[in-house]
Amino acid sequence: MSLASGSRTRRTTPEDLKPSEEVDPPEELQPPEDVSAPTTTATSPASTEEPAAVLPVRPGRPRPQRASVLPRVLRAVLTGVTKSVAIVALLLAWELAPRFQLVDRTFLPPFSEVADAWWGLVANGQLADNAQASLARSFSGFGIAVAVSVPLGLLIGWYRPVADLLNPLLQVFLNTAALALLPVFVLLLGIGETSKISIVVYACAWPILFNTISAVRTVDPTLLRLAKSMDLSAPRLFQKVILPASVPTIFTGIRLAGAVSIVVLVAAEMIGAKAGLGYLINASQYNFAIPQMYAGIVTISVIGVAFNQLLVAVEKRLSSWRVPATS
């Protein structure tokens, strides 16, 4: 400033500089800051309330996923061992009981002999041919039962007067065993494929039908009131509320029908058939081929478990909207 403005100017001499002080060069003469070097901000007593500066952290290498994958693998292995321990114990008892003469080995051979007989049936193609015949009949009857019983059950459950009218008649058919009517089916439809598929349809239809009716009639009334308050039409109400809420109960009946379809079919094949797992078991019994007979029984059990697991997977797929229960 000039003297006219009333202020004084004083030049800075080297003597005025203290040893701990430095004079910063002008901004245009300062070297460019190193971006990669961490910077710190000095805080004065007047700015103690301000948060301290955060040092930038360089992104490190991604950590390996072993720490998170290993517990999952261990839990899966532990779950598999827990679920299979009972089956392993049964097979072990089956193997040891005949060898220690706890049961007659002639009528209950060790499991190892049954496994050898099962492999022999697989090698000569008999097991595949008979299993294919049984599965074709079982799946055909089961599919027809599902296609007929689910829509009919939804219709009967939706209209309460129809359900009250047909309930006594349906109870009569439900409590009539399918195997008791097998001679009637054979007399009316013959001993061919039609009678066997028809008996499977009859046995599977009632569990699916009654579970479907119960599913529709036991929908949460709160959901129905909320849907009606939104002025949903009857078709939309049925599509958005009734049908999704009924899926778990309907699949309970479908799973029961899946197990019934195999059991009833095997019994039907024992009476009059030229192929099928029931025929294989019956023929092995007459020929006193006991290991082959047990091999057919084990095959039926494995097919039943696999079919049930398939239905469980489909049920989870269709009811994925449900919130899992927390303990």
Coordinates of C-alpha atoms in Angstrom, one line a residue:
M1 CA 0.0 0.0 0.0
S2 CA 1.1 3.6 -0.4
L3 CA 1.7 6.1 2.3
A4 CA -1.4 8.0 1.2
S5 CA -3.6 5.3 2.5
G6 CA -2.3 5.8 6.1
S7 CA -0.8 2.4 6.5
R8 CA 2.8 1.4 7.1
T9 CA 4.7 -1.2 5.2
R10 CA 7.6 -3.1 6.7
R11 CA 10.0 -5.4 4.9
T12 CA 10.8 -8.8 6.3
T13 CA 14.5 -9.2 7.1
P14 CA 16.3 -12.4 7.6
E15 CA 16.8 -11.5 11.3
D16 CA 13.0 -11.5 11.8
L17 CA 12.7 -15.2 10.9
K18 CA 12.9 -17.7 13.7
P19 CA 14.7 -21.0 13.3
S20 CA 11.5 -23.0 13.4
E21 CA 9.7 -20.8 10.9
E22 CA 9.8 -21.1 7.1
V23 CA 8.5 -18.8 4.5
D24 CA 6.3 -20.6 2.0
P25 CA 7.1 -19.8 -1.6
P26 CA 4.4 -18.2 -3.7
E27 CA 1.7 -20.6 -5.0
E28 CA 3.1 -20.4 -8.6
L29 CA 6.5 -21.5 -7.3
Q30 CA 5.3 -24.4 -5.0
P31 CA 5.9 -27.9 -6.4
P32 CA 2.8 -29.9 -7.3
E33 CA 1.4 -32.0 -4.6
D34 CA 1.9 -35.7 -4.7
V35 CA -1.5 -37.3 -5.1
S36 CA -0.4 -40.6 -3.9
A37 CA 1.2 -39.3 -0.7
P38 CA -1.1 -39.1 2.3
T39 CA -2.0 -35.6 3.5
T40 CA -2.7 -34.4 7.0
T41 CA -4.4 -31.3 8.1
A42 CA -3.1 -29.5 11.1
T43 CA -5.8 -28.5 13.6
S44 CA -5.6 -25.4 15.7
P45 CA -7.1 -25.1 19.1
A46 CA -9.9 -23.1 17.6
S47 CA -10.9 -25.9 15.4
T48 CA -10.9 -28.8 17.9
E49 CA -14.6 -29.4 17.3
E50 CA -14.1 -30.3 13.7
P51 CA -13.5 -34.0 12.9
A52 CA -10.0 -35.1 12.2
A53 CA -9.0 -35.6 8.6
V54 CA -9.4 -39.1 7.3
L55 CA -6.4 -40.6 5.6
P56 CA -7.1 -42.1 2.2
V57 CA -6.7 -45.8 2.1
R58 CA -5.4 -47.5 -0.9
P59 CA -7.6 -50.3 -2.2
G60 CA -6.0 -53.6 -1.3
R61 CA -6.2 -56.9 -3.0
P62 CA -9.5 -58.9 -2.7
R63 CA -9.3 -61.3 0.2
P64 CA -9.7 -65.0 -0.7
Q65 CA -13.2 -66.5 -0.2
R66 CA -11.9 -69.5 1.7
A67 CA -13.0 -68.1 5.0
S68 CA -16.7 -67.8 3.9
V69 CA -16.9 -70.9 1.7
L70 CA -15.4 -73.3 4.2
P71 CA -18.1 -72.9 6.8
R72 CA -20.8 -73.5 4.1
V73 CA -19.1 -76.6 2.9
L74 CA -18.8 -77.9 6.5
R75 CA -22.5 -77.2 7.2
A76 CA -23.5 -79.0 4.0
V77 CA -21.4 -82.0 4.8
L78 CA -22.7 -82.1 8.4
T79 CA -26.3 -81.8 7.2
G80 CA -25.8 -84.6 4.7
V81 CA -24.2 -86.9 7.3
T82 CA -27.1 -86.1 9.8
K83 CA -29.7 -87.0 7.2
S84 CA -28.0 -90.2 6.0
V85 CA -26.9 -91.6 9.4
A86 CA -30.2 -93.5 9.9
I87 CA -30.1 -95.0 6.4
V88 CA -26.5 -96.1 6.9
A89 CA -27.4 -97.7 10.2
L90 CA -30.3 -99.6 8.6
L91 CA -28.1 -100.9 5.8
L92 CA -25.4 -101.9 8.3
A93 CA -27.9 -103.8 10.4
W94 CA -29.2 -105.4 7.2
E95 CA -25.7 -106.5 6.3
L96 CA -24.7 -107.8 9.8
A97 CA -27.9 -109.5 10.9
P98 CA -27.9 -112.4 8.4
R99 CA -24.1 -112.8 8.8
F100 CA -24.4 -113.3 12.5
Q101 CA -27.4 -115.6 12.0
L102 CA -29.8 -113.3 13.8
V103 CA -32.2 -113.9 10.9
D104 CA -32.5 -116.6 8.3
R105 CA -30.1 -115.8 5.5
T106 CA -32.3 -117.6 3.0
F107 CA -35.2 -115.2 3.4
L108 CA -33.2 -112.1 4.2
P109 CA -29.8 -112.1 2.4
P110 CA -27.1 -109.6 3.4
F111 CA -27.3 -106.2 1.7
S112 CA -24.1 -106.9 -0.3
E113 CA -25.8 -109.8 -2.0
V114 CA -28.8 -107.7 -2.8
A115 CA -26.5 -105.0 -4.3
D116 CA -24.9 -107.7 -6.5
A117 CA -28.3 -108.9 -7.6
W118 CA -29.3 -105.3 -8.3
W119 CA -26.2 -104.7 -10.4
G120 CA -26.9 -107.9 -12.3
L121 CA -30.4 -106.8 -13.2
V122 CA -29.0 -103.5 -14.4
A123 CA -26.4 -105.2 -16.5
N124 CA -28.8 -107.5 -18.3
G125 CA -31.4 -104.7 -18.8
Q126 CA -34.2 -106.3 -16.9
L127 CA -34.3 -103.5 -14.2
A128 CA -34.4 -100.7 -16.8
D129 CA -37.2 -102.3 -18.8
N130 CA -39.4 -103.0 -15.8
A131 CA -38.8 -99.6 -14.2
Q132 CA -39.6 -97.9 -17.5
A133 CA -42.9 -99.7 -17.7
S134 CA -43.8 -98.9 -14.1
L135 CA -42.9 -95.2 -14.4
A136 CA -44.9 -94.8 -17.6
R137 CA -48.0 -96.1 -16.0
S138 CA -47.5 -94.3 -12.7
F139 CA -46.7 -90.9 -14.2
S140 CA -49.6 -91.2 -16.7
G141 CA -52.1 -91.9 -13.9
F142 CA -50.6 -89.3 -11.6
G143 CA -50.6 -86.6 -14.3
I144 CA -54.3 -87.3 -15.2
A145 CA -55.2 -87.1 -11.5
V146 CA -53.5 -83.8 -11.0
A147 CA -55.0 -82.3 -14.2
V148 CA -58.5 -83.3 -13.1
S149 CA -58.4 -83.0 -9.3
V150 CA -56.8 -79.6 -8.9
P151 CA -59.2 -77.6 -11.1
L152 CA -62.2 -79.5 -9.7
G153 CA -61.0 -78.9 -6.1
L154 CA -60.6 -75.2 -6.8
L155 CA -64.1 -75.0 -8.2
I156 CA -65.7 -77.0 -5.4
G157 CA -63.8 -75.0 -2.7
W158 CA -64.7 -71.7 -4.3
Y159 CA -68.5 -72.4 -4.3
R160 CA -69.4 -73.5 -0.8
P161 CA -72.9 -74.8 -1.7
V162 CA -71.4 -77.2 -4.2
A163 CA -68.9 -78.4 -1.6
D164 CA -71.7 -79.0 1.0
L165 CA -73.7 -80.9 -1.6
L166 CA -70.9 -83.2 -2.8
N167 CA -69.0 -83.7 0.5
P168 CA -70.9 -86.8 1.6
L169 CA -70.4 -88.6 -1.7
L170 CA -66.7 -87.6 -1.8
Q171 CA -66.2 -89.0 1.7
V172 CA -67.5 -92.3 0.6
F173 CA -65.1 -92.6 -2.3
L174 CA -62.2 -91.3 -0.1
N175 CA -62.7 -94.1 2.4
T176 CA -63.0 -96.8 -0.2
A177 CA -59.5 -98.4 -0.7
A178 CA -58.3 -98.3 -4.3
L179 CA -56.9 -101.9 -4.0
A180 CA -60.3 -103.1 -2.9
L181 CA -61.7 -101.9 -6.3
L182 CA -58.9 -103.4 -8.3
P183 CA -61.0 -106.5 -9.3
V184 CA -63.7 -104.2 -10.4
F185 CA -61.3 -102.2 -12.7
V186 CA -60.0 -105.5 -14.1
L187 CA -63.5 -106.8 -14.8
L188 CA -64.6 -103.6 -16.5
L189 CA -61.4 -102.5 -18.3
G190 CA -59.5 -105.8 -18.6
I191 CA -55.9 -106.6 -17.5
G192 CA -54.2 -104.3 -20.0
E193 CA -52.7 -100.9 -19.5
T194 CA -56.1 -99.1 -19.1
S195 CA -57.0 -100.8 -15.9
K196 CA -53.6 -100.1 -14.3
I197 CA -53.6 -96.5 -15.2
S198 CA -57.2 -96.1 -14.1
I199 CA -56.5 -97.5 -10.7
V200 CA -53.6 -95.1 -10.2
V201 CA -55.9 -92.2 -11.3
Y202 CA -58.5 -93.3 -8.7
A203 CA -56.0 -93.6 -5.9
C204 CA -54.3 -90.3 -6.6
A205 CA -57.4 -88.2 -7.3
W206 CA -58.8 -88.1 -3.7
P207 CA -55.8 -86.8 -1.7
I208 CA -55.3 -84.0 -4.3
L209 CA -59.0 -83.2 -4.5
F210 CA -59.6 -82.9 -0.7
N211 CA -56.4 -81.0 0.0
T212 CA -57.3 -78.5 -2.8
I213 CA -60.8 -78.0 -1.4
S214 CA -59.4 -77.5 2.1
A215 CA -56.8 -75.1 0.8
V216 CA -59.4 -72.8 -0.9
R217 CA -61.7 -72.9 2.1
T218 CA -59.0 -72.1 4.7
V219 CA -57.5 -69.0 3.1
D220 CA -56.8 -66.3 5.6
P221 CA -60.0 -64.1 5.8
T222 CA -57.8 -61.0 6.4
L223 CA -56.3 -61.4 3.0
L224 CA -59.7 -61.7 1.4
R225 CA -61.0 -58.6 3.1
L226 CA -57.9 -56.6 2.1
A227 CA -58.3 -57.8 -1.5
K228 CA -62.0 -56.9 -1.6
S229 CA -61.3 -53.5 -0.2
M230 CA -59.1 -52.9 -3.2
D231 CA -62.2 -53.6 -5.5
L232 CA -60.6 -56.6 -7.1
S233 CA -62.8 -58.6 -9.4
A234 CA -63.6 -62.2 -8.7
P235 CA -61.1 -63.6 -11.3
R236 CA -58.4 -61.3 -10.1
L237 CA -59.1 -62.2 -6.5
F238 CA -58.9 -65.8 -7.3
Q239 CA -55.6 -65.3 -9.3
K240 CA -53.8 -63.0 -6.9
V241 CA -55.0 -64.2 -3.5
I242 CA -56.7 -67.6 -3.5
L243 CA -54.5 -69.5 -5.8
P244 CA -51.1 -68.4 -4.3
A245 CA -52.3 -69.0 -0.8
S246 CA -53.5 -72.5 -1.6
V247 CA -50.2 -73.7 -3.2
P248 CA -48.7 -75.2 0.0
T249 CA -51.7 -77.3 0.9
I250 CA -52.4 -78.4 -2.6
F251 CA -48.8 -79.7 -2.9
T252 CA -49.3 -81.6 0.3
G253 CA -52.0 -83.6 -1.4
I254 CA -49.9 -83.9 -4.6
R255 CA -47.0 -85.4 -2.6
L256 CA -49.3 -87.8 -0.9
A257 CA -50.7 -88.8 -4.3
G258 CA -47.2 -89.3 -5.7
A259 CA -46.4 -91.9 -3.0
V260 CA -49.8 -93.6 -3.5
S261 CA -49.3 -93.8 -7.2
I262 CA -46.3 -96.0 -6.9
V263 CA -47.6 -98.3 -4.1
V264 CA -51.0 -98.9 -5.9
L265 CA -49.3 -99.5 -9.2
V266 CA -46.9 -102.1 -7.8
A267 CA -49.9 -104.0 -6.3
A268 CA -51.8 -103.9 -9.6
E269 CA -48.7 -105.2 -11.5
M270 CA -48.5 -108.1 -9.1
I271 CA -52.0 -109.3 -10.1
G272 CA -51.8 -109.2 -13.9
A273 CA -48.9 -107.7 -15.8
K274 CA -46.0 -108.9 -18.0
A275 CA -43.6 -106.1 -17.2
G276 CA -43.1 -103.6 -14.3
L277 CA -41.4 -103.6 -10.9
G278 CA -44.4 -105.3 -9.3
Y279 CA -44.1 -108.0 -11.9
L280 CA -40.4 -108.3 -11.3
I281 CA -40.9 -108.7 -7.5
N282 CA -43.7 -111.2 -7.9
A283 CA -41.8 -113.3 -10.5
S284 CA -38.7 -113.3 -8.3
Q285 CA -40.7 -114.6 -5.4
Y286 CA -42.1 -117.5 -7.4
N287 CA -38.7 -118.4 -8.7
F288 CA -37.2 -118.1 -5.2
A289 CA -34.7 -115.5 -6.4
I290 CA -34.8 -113.6 -3.1
P291 CA -31.9 -111.2 -3.8
Q292 CA -33.6 -110.1 -7.0
M293 CA -36.9 -109.6 -5.1
Y294 CA -35.2 -107.3 -2.6
A295 CA -33.5 -105.5 -5.4
G296 CA -36.9 -104.6 -6.9
I297 CA -38.1 -103.4 -3.6
V298 CA -35.1 -101.2 -3.1
T299 CA -35.6 -99.7 -6.5
I300 CA -39.2 -98.8 -5.7
S301 CA -38.0 -97.1 -2.5
V302 CA -35.4 -95.1 -4.4
I303 CA -37.9 -94.0 -7.1
G304 CA -40.4 -92.9 -4.4
V305 CA -37.8 -90.8 -2.5
A306 CA -36.6 -89.2 -5.8
F307 CA -40.1 -88.4 -6.9
N308 CA -40.9 -86.8 -3.6
Q309 CA -37.8 -84.7 -3.7
L310 CA -38.8 -83.5 -7.2
L311 CA -42.2 -82.5 -6.0
V312 CA -40.6 -80.6 -3.0
A313 CA -38.4 -78.7 -5.4
V314 CA -41.3 -77.7 -7.6
E315 CA -43.3 -76.6 -4.5
K316 CA -40.4 -74.4 -3.4
R317 CA -40.3 -72.9 -6.9
L318 CA -44.0 -72.1 -7.0
S319 CA -44.1 -70.8 -3.4
S320 CA -40.9 -68.7 -3.4
W321 CA -42.9 -65.6 -2.4
R322 CA -43.4 -67.1 1.1
V323 CA -41.4 -65.6 3.9
P324 CA -39.5 -68.5 5.7
A325 CA -40.4 -69.0 9.3
T326 CA -37.8 -67.8 11.8
S327 CA -37.2 -69.7 15.0

